[in-house]
Amino acid sequence: MWGACKVKVHDSLATTSITLRRYLRLGATMAKSKFEYVRDFEADDTCLAHCWVVVRLDGRNFHRFAEKHNFAKPNDSRALQLMTKCAQTVMEELEDIVIAYGQSDEYSFVFKRKTNWFKRRASKFMTHVASQFASSYVFYWRDYFEDQPLLYPPGFDGRVVVYPSNQTLKDYLSWRQADCHINNLYNTVFWALIQQSGLTPVQAQGRLQGTLAADKNEILFSEFNINYNNEPLMYRKGTVLIWQKVDEVITKEIKLPTEMEGKKMAVTRARTKPVPLHCDIIGDAFWKEHPEILDEDS
Ligand code: GTP
Ligand code: MG
């Protein structure tokens, strides 16, 4: 009905403004049907004002997904880089994300305190992040897994948590990075015991039961000649994405007035992009080096 009315409004433009106003009034009343009240059943999920909004995604049943797609154990650099590519896409396509942190099959995205994107509705944040991330995972799969076909569509769950202060936000990110460290240290020894010492998973698990971090470091060093601190930073620290200015080289066709055909030339231009870092974010050094991230008006 509203569509038909809109067409009539168009026709009436050619006639009088009185007719136009009447049609517009009619349209406004017709848009509200007797069913309109069902809107009141929608829950208000506005995120508390001035708080950091964090969306964390996690791969659904990635234990199985990793097995089926022959991920290297315990870390597959292709899989981790694909996750980061998807997170960069999320940051570039969506608005107001100031920092992201990822490890294993999860990524956290932090929206700036004063964002008003989609009126701060949690469901909008979560669903946009999850769908953009999941479609990117499929879209870019081939770029990272050339010889490994994607066998079935992966899924990601999402949750929204709001943090009221800079300290709670930093503690949240520290928690995720500490989790990365604990899991990675465990997995590095676990898989060394299986792959290099020939233990079964049950035996390896038994061997590691009750061990502390120092014990695991010692097993790695004495039995496998591995200094854990020399393992790749991406595995030990995860990936932080922050906005940084980078010089981008693009090819541009430049045509001089005297020339018929344009010349292709390499041109450098500065762009702000989400850049991956594999550094510590638990200590103060990172936050002192990048004060703009937690800036009140960031
Ligand atoms: P839900 O998240 O509860 O659906 O289960 P999940 O199987 O995804 O488990 P969880 O998110 O707790 O853990 C992620 C799992 O993904 C790990 O336990 C690994 O099995 C797998 N995974 C993630 N990254 C890698 C990787 O680089 N290599 C390998 N081999 N496995 C990985
Ligand atoms: Mg998972």
PDB file of C-alpha atoms in Angstrom, residues 20-273:
ATOM      1  CA  LEU A  20       1.295  16.393  -2.289  1.00  0.00           C
ATOM      2  CA  ARG A  21       0.904  17.248   1.390  1.00  0.00           C
ATOM      3  CA  ARG A  22      -2.330  15.277   1.574  1.00  0.00           C
ATOM      4  CA  TYR A  23      -0.670  12.217   0.072  1.00  0.00           C
ATOM      5  CA  LEU A  24       2.264  12.467   2.478  1.00  0.00           C
ATOM      6  CA  ARG A  25      -0.096  12.662   5.468  1.00  0.00           C
ATOM      7  CA  LEU A  26      -1.987   9.655   4.161  1.00  0.00           C
ATOM      8  CA  GLY A  27       1.284   7.747   3.717  1.00  0.00           C
ATOM      9  CA  ALA A  28       2.378   8.465   7.295  1.00  0.00           C
ATOM     10  CA  THR A  29      -0.846   7.141   8.770  1.00  0.00           C
ATOM     11  CA  MET A  30      -0.903   4.120   6.465  1.00  0.00           C
ATOM     12  CA  ALA A  31       2.669   3.114   7.511  1.00  0.00           C
ATOM     13  CA  LYS A  32       1.398   2.397  11.021  1.00  0.00           C
ATOM     14  CA  SER A  33      -0.642  -0.781  10.864  1.00  0.00           C
ATOM     15  CA  LYS A  34      -2.496  -2.402  13.710  1.00  0.00           C
ATOM     16  CA  PHE A  35       0.407  -4.840  13.933  1.00  0.00           C
ATOM     17  CA  GLU A  36       2.850  -2.083  14.829  1.00  0.00           C
ATOM     18  CA  TYR A  37       2.545  -2.839  18.564  1.00  0.00           C
ATOM     19  CA  VAL A  38       4.714  -5.979  18.173  1.00  0.00           C
ATOM     20  CA  ARG A  39       7.727  -3.666  18.064  1.00  0.00           C
ATOM     21  CA  ASP A  40       7.287  -3.216  21.808  1.00  0.00           C
ATOM     22  CA  PHE A  41       8.374  -6.816  22.296  1.00  0.00           C
ATOM     23  CA  GLU A  42      11.900  -5.981  21.086  1.00  0.00           C
ATOM     24  CA  ALA A  43      14.304  -5.840  24.009  1.00  0.00           C
ATOM     25  CA  ASP A  44      16.362  -2.708  24.545  1.00  0.00           C
ATOM     26  CA  ASP A  45      19.969  -3.814  24.250  1.00  0.00           C
ATOM     27  CA  THR A  46      21.687  -0.427  24.211  1.00  0.00           C
ATOM     28  CA  CYS A  47      25.222  -0.685  25.591  1.00  0.00           C
ATOM     29  CA  LEU A  48      25.817   1.481  28.653  1.00  0.00           C
ATOM     30  CA  ALA A  49      26.992   4.977  27.698  1.00  0.00           C
ATOM     31  CA  HIS A  50      30.699   5.822  27.760  1.00  0.00           C
ATOM     32  CA  CYS A  51      31.752   2.199  28.299  1.00  0.00           C
ATOM     33  CA  TRP A  52      34.079   0.240  26.085  1.00  0.00           C
ATOM     34  CA  VAL A  53      32.091  -2.243  23.988  1.00  0.00           C
ATOM     35  CA  VAL A  54      33.858  -5.517  23.280  1.00  0.00           C
ATOM     36  CA  VAL A  55      32.650  -8.121  20.804  1.00  0.00           C
ATOM     37  CA  ARG A  56      34.387 -11.479  21.079  1.00  0.00           C
ATOM     38  CA  LEU A  57      33.980 -14.092  18.372  1.00  0.00           C
ATOM     39  CA  ASP A  58      34.931 -17.722  18.727  1.00  0.00           C
ATOM     40  CA  GLY A  59      35.063 -20.422  16.062  1.00  0.00           C
ATOM     41  CA  ARG A  60      32.317 -23.013  16.454  1.00  0.00           C
ATOM     42  CA  ASN A  61      33.684 -26.497  17.042  1.00  0.00           C
ATOM     43  CA  PHE A  62      37.087 -25.554  15.633  1.00  0.00           C
ATOM     44  CA  HIS A  63      38.646 -28.626  17.171  1.00  0.00           C
ATOM     45  CA  ARG A  64      36.825 -30.608  14.479  1.00  0.00           C
ATOM     46  CA  PHE A  65      37.267 -27.906  11.828  1.00  0.00           C
ATOM     47  CA  ALA A  66      41.055 -27.907  12.398  1.00  0.00           C
ATOM     48  CA  GLU A  67      41.200 -31.723  12.132  1.00  0.00           C
ATOM     49  CA  LYS A  68      39.121 -31.846   8.948  1.00  0.00           C
ATOM     50  CA  HIS A  69      41.201 -29.154   7.287  1.00  0.00           C
ATOM     51  CA  ASN A  70      44.572 -30.574   8.335  1.00  0.00           C
ATOM     52  CA  PHE A  71      45.689 -27.619  10.449  1.00  0.00           C
ATOM     53  CA  ALA A  72      49.297 -27.951  11.627  1.00  0.00           C
ATOM     54  CA  LYS A  73      49.584 -28.741  15.342  1.00  0.00           C
ATOM     55  CA  PRO A  74      49.652 -26.951  17.676  1.00  0.00           C
ATOM     56  CA  ASN A  75      49.735 -23.785  15.529  1.00  0.00           C
ATOM     57  CA  ASP A  76      48.859 -23.366  11.883  1.00  0.00           C
ATOM     58  CA  SER A  77      50.255 -20.030  10.705  1.00  0.00           C
ATOM     59  CA  ARG A  78      47.909 -20.035   7.675  1.00  0.00           C
ATOM     60  CA  ALA A  79      44.868 -20.338   9.916  1.00  0.00           C
ATOM     61  CA  LEU A  80      46.086 -17.607  12.263  1.00  0.00           C
ATOM     62  CA  GLN A  81      46.871 -15.266   9.365  1.00  0.00           C
ATOM     63  CA  LEU A  82      43.466 -15.916   7.806  1.00  0.00           C
ATOM     64  CA  MET A  83      41.818 -15.023  11.139  1.00  0.00           C
ATOM     65  CA  THR A  84      43.807 -11.775  11.165  1.00  0.00           C
ATOM     66  CA  LYS A  85      42.843 -10.985   7.569  1.00  0.00           C
ATOM     67  CA  CYS A  86      39.169 -11.387   8.546  1.00  0.00           C
ATOM     68  CA  ALA A  87      39.661  -9.164  11.606  1.00  0.00           C
ATOM     69  CA  GLN A  88      41.313  -6.485   9.435  1.00  0.00           C
ATOM     70  CA  THR A  89      38.330  -6.661   7.084  1.00  0.00           C
ATOM     71  CA  VAL A  90      35.951  -6.231  10.026  1.00  0.00           C
ATOM     72  CA  MET A  91      37.888  -3.161  11.199  1.00  0.00           C
ATOM     73  CA  GLU A  92      37.926  -1.635   7.731  1.00  0.00           C
ATOM     74  CA  GLU A  93      34.293  -2.356   6.856  1.00  0.00           C
ATOM     75  CA  LEU A  94      32.675  -1.544  10.202  1.00  0.00           C
ATOM     76  CA  GLU A  95      32.997   1.640  12.219  1.00  0.00           C
ATOM     77  CA  ASP A  96      34.682   2.808  15.407  1.00  0.00           C
ATOM     78  CA  ILE A  97      36.824  -0.248  16.258  1.00  0.00           C
ATOM     79  CA  VAL A  98      39.982   1.024  17.957  1.00  0.00           C
ATOM     80  CA  ILE A  99      41.820  -2.220  18.693  1.00  0.00           C
ATOM     81  CA  ALA A 100      41.371  -5.956  18.137  1.00  0.00           C
ATOM     82  CA  TYR A 101      43.105  -8.934  19.695  1.00  0.00           C
ATOM     83  CA  GLY A 102      43.112 -12.507  18.406  1.00  0.00           C
ATOM     84  CA  GLN A 103      44.527 -15.934  19.231  1.00  0.00           C
ATOM     85  CA  SER A 104      43.571 -19.481  18.255  1.00  0.00           C
ATOM     86  CA  ASP A 105      39.992 -19.430  16.893  1.00  0.00           C
ATOM     87  CA  GLU A 106      38.922 -16.222  18.657  1.00  0.00           C
ATOM     88  CA  TYR A 107      39.061 -12.469  18.032  1.00  0.00           C
ATOM     89  CA  SER A 108      37.999  -9.577  20.254  1.00  0.00           C
ATOM     90  CA  PHE A 109      37.014  -6.189  18.839  1.00  0.00           C
ATOM     91  CA  VAL A 110      36.914  -3.049  20.971  1.00  0.00           C
ATOM     92  CA  PHE A 111      34.585  -0.228  19.936  1.00  0.00           C
ATOM     93  CA  LYS A 112      35.469   3.245  21.103  1.00  0.00           C
ATOM     94  CA  ARG A 113      33.868   4.424  24.327  1.00  0.00           C
ATOM     95  CA  LYS A 114      31.768   7.102  22.723  1.00  0.00           C
ATOM     96  CA  THR A 115      30.719   5.266  19.590  1.00  0.00           C
ATOM     97  CA  ASN A 116      27.157   5.882  18.538  1.00  0.00           C
ATOM     98  CA  TRP A 117      27.211   3.329  15.742  1.00  0.00           C
ATOM     99  CA  PHE A 118      23.715   1.797  15.458  1.00  0.00           C
ATOM    100  CA  LYS A 119      22.803   3.712  18.597  1.00  0.00           C
ATOM    101  CA  ARG A 120      25.112   1.352  20.556  1.00  0.00           C
ATOM    102  CA  ARG A 121      22.774  -1.615  20.094  1.00  0.00           C
ATOM    103  CA  ALA A 122      24.584  -4.779  21.221  1.00  0.00           C
ATOM    104  CA  SER A 123      22.810  -7.061  18.744  1.00  0.00           C
ATOM    105  CA  LYS A 124      23.843  -4.833  15.823  1.00  0.00           C
ATOM    106  CA  PHE A 125      27.496  -4.805  16.925  1.00  0.00           C
ATOM    107  CA  MET A 126      27.587  -8.547  17.468  1.00  0.00           C
ATOM    108  CA  THR A 127      25.795  -9.649  14.317  1.00  0.00           C
ATOM    109  CA  HIS A 128      27.662  -7.264  12.018  1.00  0.00           C
ATOM    110  CA  VAL A 129      31.021  -8.373  13.416  1.00  0.00           C
ATOM    111  CA  ALA A 130      30.140 -12.081  13.248  1.00  0.00           C
ATOM    112  CA  SER A 131      28.676 -12.043   9.740  1.00  0.00           C
ATOM    113  CA  GLN A 132      31.448  -9.851   8.278  1.00  0.00           C
ATOM    114  CA  PHE A 133      34.064 -12.081   9.880  1.00  0.00           C
ATOM    115  CA  ALA A 134      32.481 -15.354   8.761  1.00  0.00           C
ATOM    116  CA  SER A 135      31.937 -14.245   5.166  1.00  0.00           C
ATOM    117  CA  SER A 136      35.542 -12.984   5.029  1.00  0.00           C
ATOM    118  CA  TYR A 137      36.783 -16.339   6.335  1.00  0.00           C
ATOM    119  CA  VAL A 138      35.200 -18.098   3.377  1.00  0.00           C
ATOM    120  CA  PHE A 139      36.024 -15.313   0.902  1.00  0.00           C
ATOM    121  CA  TYR A 140      39.758 -15.267   1.719  1.00  0.00           C
ATOM    122  CA  TRP A 141      40.187 -18.993   2.474  1.00  0.00           C
ATOM    123  CA  ARG A 142      41.872 -19.761  -0.869  1.00  0.00           C
ATOM    124  CA  ASP A 143      44.470 -17.030  -0.349  1.00  0.00           C
ATOM    125  CA  TYR A 144      45.797 -18.839   2.729  1.00  0.00           C
ATOM    126  CA  PHE A 145      44.952 -22.501   2.052  1.00  0.00           C
ATOM    127  CA  GLU A 146      45.885 -22.924  -1.610  1.00  0.00           C
ATOM    128  CA  ASP A 147      46.002 -26.738  -1.551  1.00  0.00           C
ATOM    129  CA  GLN A 148      43.312 -27.335   1.019  1.00  0.00           C
ATOM    130  CA  PRO A 149      39.705 -27.018  -0.146  1.00  0.00           C
ATOM    131  CA  LEU A 150      37.189 -25.631   2.303  1.00  0.00           C
ATOM    132  CA  LEU A 151      35.044 -28.654   3.115  1.00  0.00           C
ATOM    133  CA  TYR A 152      32.145 -27.021   4.926  1.00  0.00           C
ATOM    134  CA  PRO A 153      31.109 -23.543   6.029  1.00  0.00           C
ATOM    135  CA  PRO A 154      32.585 -22.499   9.393  1.00  0.00           C
ATOM    136  CA  GLY A 155      30.580 -20.609  12.009  1.00  0.00           C
ATOM    137  CA  PHE A 156      31.462 -18.201  14.812  1.00  0.00           C
ATOM    138  CA  ASP A 157      29.627 -17.391  18.009  1.00  0.00           C
ATOM    139  CA  GLY A 158      29.672 -13.863  19.353  1.00  0.00           C
ATOM    140  CA  ARG A 159      29.158 -12.105  22.662  1.00  0.00           C
ATOM    141  CA  VAL A 160      29.151  -8.494  23.786  1.00  0.00           C
ATOM    142  CA  VAL A 161      30.676  -7.318  27.032  1.00  0.00           C
ATOM    143  CA  VAL A 162      30.896  -3.701  28.165  1.00  0.00           C
ATOM    144  CA  TYR A 163      33.790  -2.509  30.300  1.00  0.00           C
ATOM    145  CA  PRO A 164      33.373   0.632  32.387  1.00  0.00           C
ATOM    146  CA  SER A 165      36.995   1.806  32.662  1.00  0.00           C
ATOM    147  CA  ASN A 166      40.346   1.739  30.924  1.00  0.00           C
ATOM    148  CA  GLN A 167      41.633  -0.579  33.642  1.00  0.00           C
ATOM    149  CA  THR A 168      38.877  -3.165  33.148  1.00  0.00           C
ATOM    150  CA  LEU A 169      39.379  -3.059  29.389  1.00  0.00           C
ATOM    151  CA  LYS A 170      43.150  -3.544  29.768  1.00  0.00           C
ATOM    152  CA  ASP A 171      42.506  -6.393  32.213  1.00  0.00           C
ATOM    153  CA  TYR A 172      40.126  -7.996  29.698  1.00  0.00           C
ATOM    154  CA  LEU A 173      42.768  -7.908  26.951  1.00  0.00           C
ATOM    155  CA  SER A 174      45.431  -9.118  29.410  1.00  0.00           C
ATOM    156  CA  TRP A 175      43.156 -12.040  30.293  1.00  0.00           C
ATOM    157  CA  ARG A 176      42.895 -13.082  26.650  1.00  0.00           C
ATOM    158  CA  GLN A 177      46.677 -12.770  26.134  1.00  0.00           C
ATOM    159  CA  ALA A 178      47.405 -14.715  29.335  1.00  0.00           C
ATOM    160  CA  ASP A 179      45.027 -17.408  28.042  1.00  0.00           C
ATOM    161  CA  CYS A 180      46.977 -17.490  24.776  1.00  0.00           C
ATOM    162  CA  HIS A 181      50.245 -17.962  26.695  1.00  0.00           C
ATOM    163  CA  ILE A 182      48.911 -20.701  28.998  1.00  0.00           C
ATOM    164  CA  ASN A 183      47.313 -22.674  26.149  1.00  0.00           C
ATOM    165  CA  ASN A 184      50.247 -22.262  23.797  1.00  0.00           C
ATOM    166  CA  LEU A 185      52.837 -23.368  26.343  1.00  0.00           C
ATOM    167  CA  TYR A 186      50.719 -26.414  27.183  1.00  0.00           C
ATOM    168  CA  ASN A 187      50.053 -27.276  23.531  1.00  0.00           C
ATOM    169  CA  THR A 188      53.712 -26.845  22.534  1.00  0.00           C
ATOM    170  CA  VAL A 189      54.865 -29.430  25.110  1.00  0.00           C
ATOM    171  CA  PHE A 190      51.840 -31.669  24.560  1.00  0.00           C
ATOM    172  CA  TRP A 191      52.467 -31.987  20.817  1.00  0.00           C
ATOM    173  CA  ALA A 192      56.252 -32.299  21.235  1.00  0.00           C
ATOM    174  CA  LEU A 193      55.651 -35.294  23.536  1.00  0.00           C
ATOM    175  CA  ILE A 194      53.358 -36.862  20.922  1.00  0.00           C
ATOM    176  CA  GLN A 195      55.174 -35.932  17.705  1.00  0.00           C
ATOM    177  CA  GLN A 196      58.770 -36.281  18.902  1.00  0.00           C
ATOM    178  CA  SER A 197      58.633 -38.729  21.818  1.00  0.00           C
ATOM    179  CA  GLY A 198      55.855 -40.917  20.417  1.00  0.00           C
ATOM    180  CA  LEU A 199      53.558 -40.635  23.447  1.00  0.00           C
ATOM    181  CA  THR A 200      49.824 -41.146  22.980  1.00  0.00           C
ATOM    182  CA  PRO A 201      47.579 -38.132  23.757  1.00  0.00           C
ATOM    183  CA  VAL A 202      46.499 -39.821  27.014  1.00  0.00           C
ATOM    184  CA  GLN A 203      50.132 -40.420  28.024  1.00  0.00           C
ATOM    185  CA  ALA A 204      51.105 -36.829  27.155  1.00  0.00           C
ATOM    186  CA  GLN A 205      48.193 -35.502  29.180  1.00  0.00           C
ATOM    187  CA  GLY A 206      49.244 -37.674  32.138  1.00  0.00           C
ATOM    188  CA  ARG A 207      52.822 -36.451  31.885  1.00  0.00           C
ATOM    189  CA  LEU A 208      51.698 -32.817  32.034  1.00  0.00           C
ATOM    190  CA  GLN A 209      49.169 -33.221  34.825  1.00  0.00           C
ATOM    191  CA  GLY A 210      50.046 -30.984  37.767  1.00  0.00           C
ATOM    192  CA  THR A 211      53.055 -29.373  36.057  1.00  0.00           C
ATOM    193  CA  LEU A 212      53.731 -25.641  36.421  1.00  0.00           C
ATOM    194  CA  ALA A 213      54.944 -23.291  33.682  1.00  0.00           C
ATOM    195  CA  ALA A 214      58.560 -23.727  34.838  1.00  0.00           C
ATOM    196  CA  ASP A 215      58.233 -27.538  34.552  1.00  0.00           C
ATOM    197  CA  LYS A 216      56.876 -27.273  31.009  1.00  0.00           C
ATOM    198  CA  ASN A 217      59.701 -24.927  30.001  1.00  0.00           C
ATOM    199  CA  GLU A 218      62.157 -27.413  31.483  1.00  0.00           C
ATOM    200  CA  ILE A 219      60.666 -30.399  29.579  1.00  0.00           C
ATOM    201  CA  LEU A 220      60.822 -28.417  26.339  1.00  0.00           C
ATOM    202  CA  PHE A 221      64.428 -27.406  26.924  1.00  0.00           C
ATOM    203  CA  SER A 222      65.895 -30.642  28.303  1.00  0.00           C
ATOM    204  CA  GLU A 223      63.975 -33.143  26.156  1.00  0.00           C
ATOM    205  CA  PHE A 224      63.425 -31.259  22.906  1.00  0.00           C
ATOM    206  CA  ASN A 225      66.091 -28.559  22.942  1.00  0.00           C
ATOM    207  CA  ILE A 226      63.349 -25.965  22.535  1.00  0.00           C
ATOM    208  CA  ASN A 227      63.722 -22.591  24.235  1.00  0.00           C
ATOM    209  CA  TYR A 228      60.084 -21.556  24.559  1.00  0.00           C
ATOM    210  CA  ASN A 229      61.056 -17.883  24.394  1.00  0.00           C
ATOM    211  CA  ASN A 230      62.345 -18.442  20.876  1.00  0.00           C
ATOM    212  CA  GLU A 231      59.011 -19.786  19.608  1.00  0.00           C
ATOM    213  CA  PRO A 232      57.303 -17.396  17.127  1.00  0.00           C
ATOM    214  CA  LEU A 233      55.784 -14.315  18.771  1.00  0.00           C
ATOM    215  CA  MET A 234      52.517 -14.794  16.878  1.00  0.00           C
ATOM    216  CA  TYR A 235      52.035 -18.125  18.673  1.00  0.00           C
ATOM    217  CA  ARG A 236      53.106 -16.898  22.108  1.00  0.00           C
ATOM    218  CA  LYS A 237      51.486 -13.461  22.160  1.00  0.00           C
ATOM    219  CA  GLY A 238      48.620 -13.671  19.679  1.00  0.00           C
ATOM    220  CA  THR A 239      47.869 -10.752  17.348  1.00  0.00           C
ATOM    221  CA  VAL A 240      47.012  -7.154  18.195  1.00  0.00           C
ATOM    222  CA  LEU A 241      45.520  -4.977  15.473  1.00  0.00           C
ATOM    223  CA  ILE A 242      45.812  -1.217  15.785  1.00  0.00           C
ATOM    224  CA  TRP A 243      45.356   1.627  13.318  1.00  0.00           C
ATOM    225  CA  GLN A 244      48.651   2.896  11.944  1.00  0.00           C
ATOM    226  CA  LYS A 245      49.732   5.060   9.045  1.00  0.00           C
ATOM    227  CA  VAL A 246      51.419   2.985   6.361  1.00  0.00           C
ATOM    228  CA  ASP A 247      52.824   3.908   2.993  1.00  0.00           C
ATOM    229  CA  GLU A 248      50.951   2.061   0.288  1.00  0.00           C
ATOM    230  CA  VAL A 249      52.335   1.714  -3.232  1.00  0.00           C
ATOM    231  CA  ILE A 250      49.663   1.746  -5.916  1.00  0.00           C
ATOM    232  CA  THR A 251      49.880   1.792  -9.720  1.00  0.00           C
ATOM    233  CA  LYS A 252      48.266   4.832 -11.241  1.00  0.00           C
ATOM    234  CA  GLU A 253      47.794   5.738 -14.893  1.00  0.00           C
ATOM    235  CA  ILE A 254      49.160   9.220 -15.446  1.00  0.00           C
ATOM    236  CA  LYS A 255      48.460  11.064 -18.699  1.00  0.00           C
ATOM    237  CA  LEU A 256      50.512  14.079 -19.686  1.00  0.00           C
ATOM    238  CA  PRO A 257      48.747  16.628 -21.953  1.00  0.00           C
ATOM    239  CA  THR A 258      51.231  15.987 -24.760  1.00  0.00           C
ATOM    240  CA  GLU A 259      50.812  12.225 -24.681  1.00  0.00           C
ATOM    241  CA  MET A 260      48.039  10.159 -26.210  1.00  0.00           C
ATOM    242  CA  GLU A 261      48.473   7.131 -23.975  1.00  0.00           C
ATOM    243  CA  GLY A 262      48.706   7.188 -20.180  1.00  0.00           C
ATOM    244  CA  LYS A 263      51.802   5.904 -18.406  1.00  0.00           C
ATOM    245  CA  LYS A 264      51.507   3.445 -15.535  1.00  0.00           C
ATOM    246  CA  MET A 265      53.457   4.724 -12.555  1.00  0.00           C
ATOM    247  CA  ALA A 266      53.995   3.543  -9.006  1.00  0.00           C
ATOM    248  CA  VAL A 267      52.637   6.122  -6.581  1.00  0.00           C
ATOM    249  CA  THR A 268      53.120   6.054  -2.817  1.00  0.00           C
ATOM    250  CA  ARG A 269      50.305   7.274  -0.613  1.00  0.00           C
ATOM    251  CA  ALA A 270      49.841   7.238   3.153  1.00  0.00           C
ATOM    252  CA  ARG A 271      46.871   5.274   4.462  1.00  0.00           C
ATOM    253  CA  THR A 272      45.661   4.380   7.925  1.00  0.00           C
ATOM    254  CA  LYS A 273      45.268   0.619   8.181  1.00  0.00           C
TER     255      LYS A 273
END
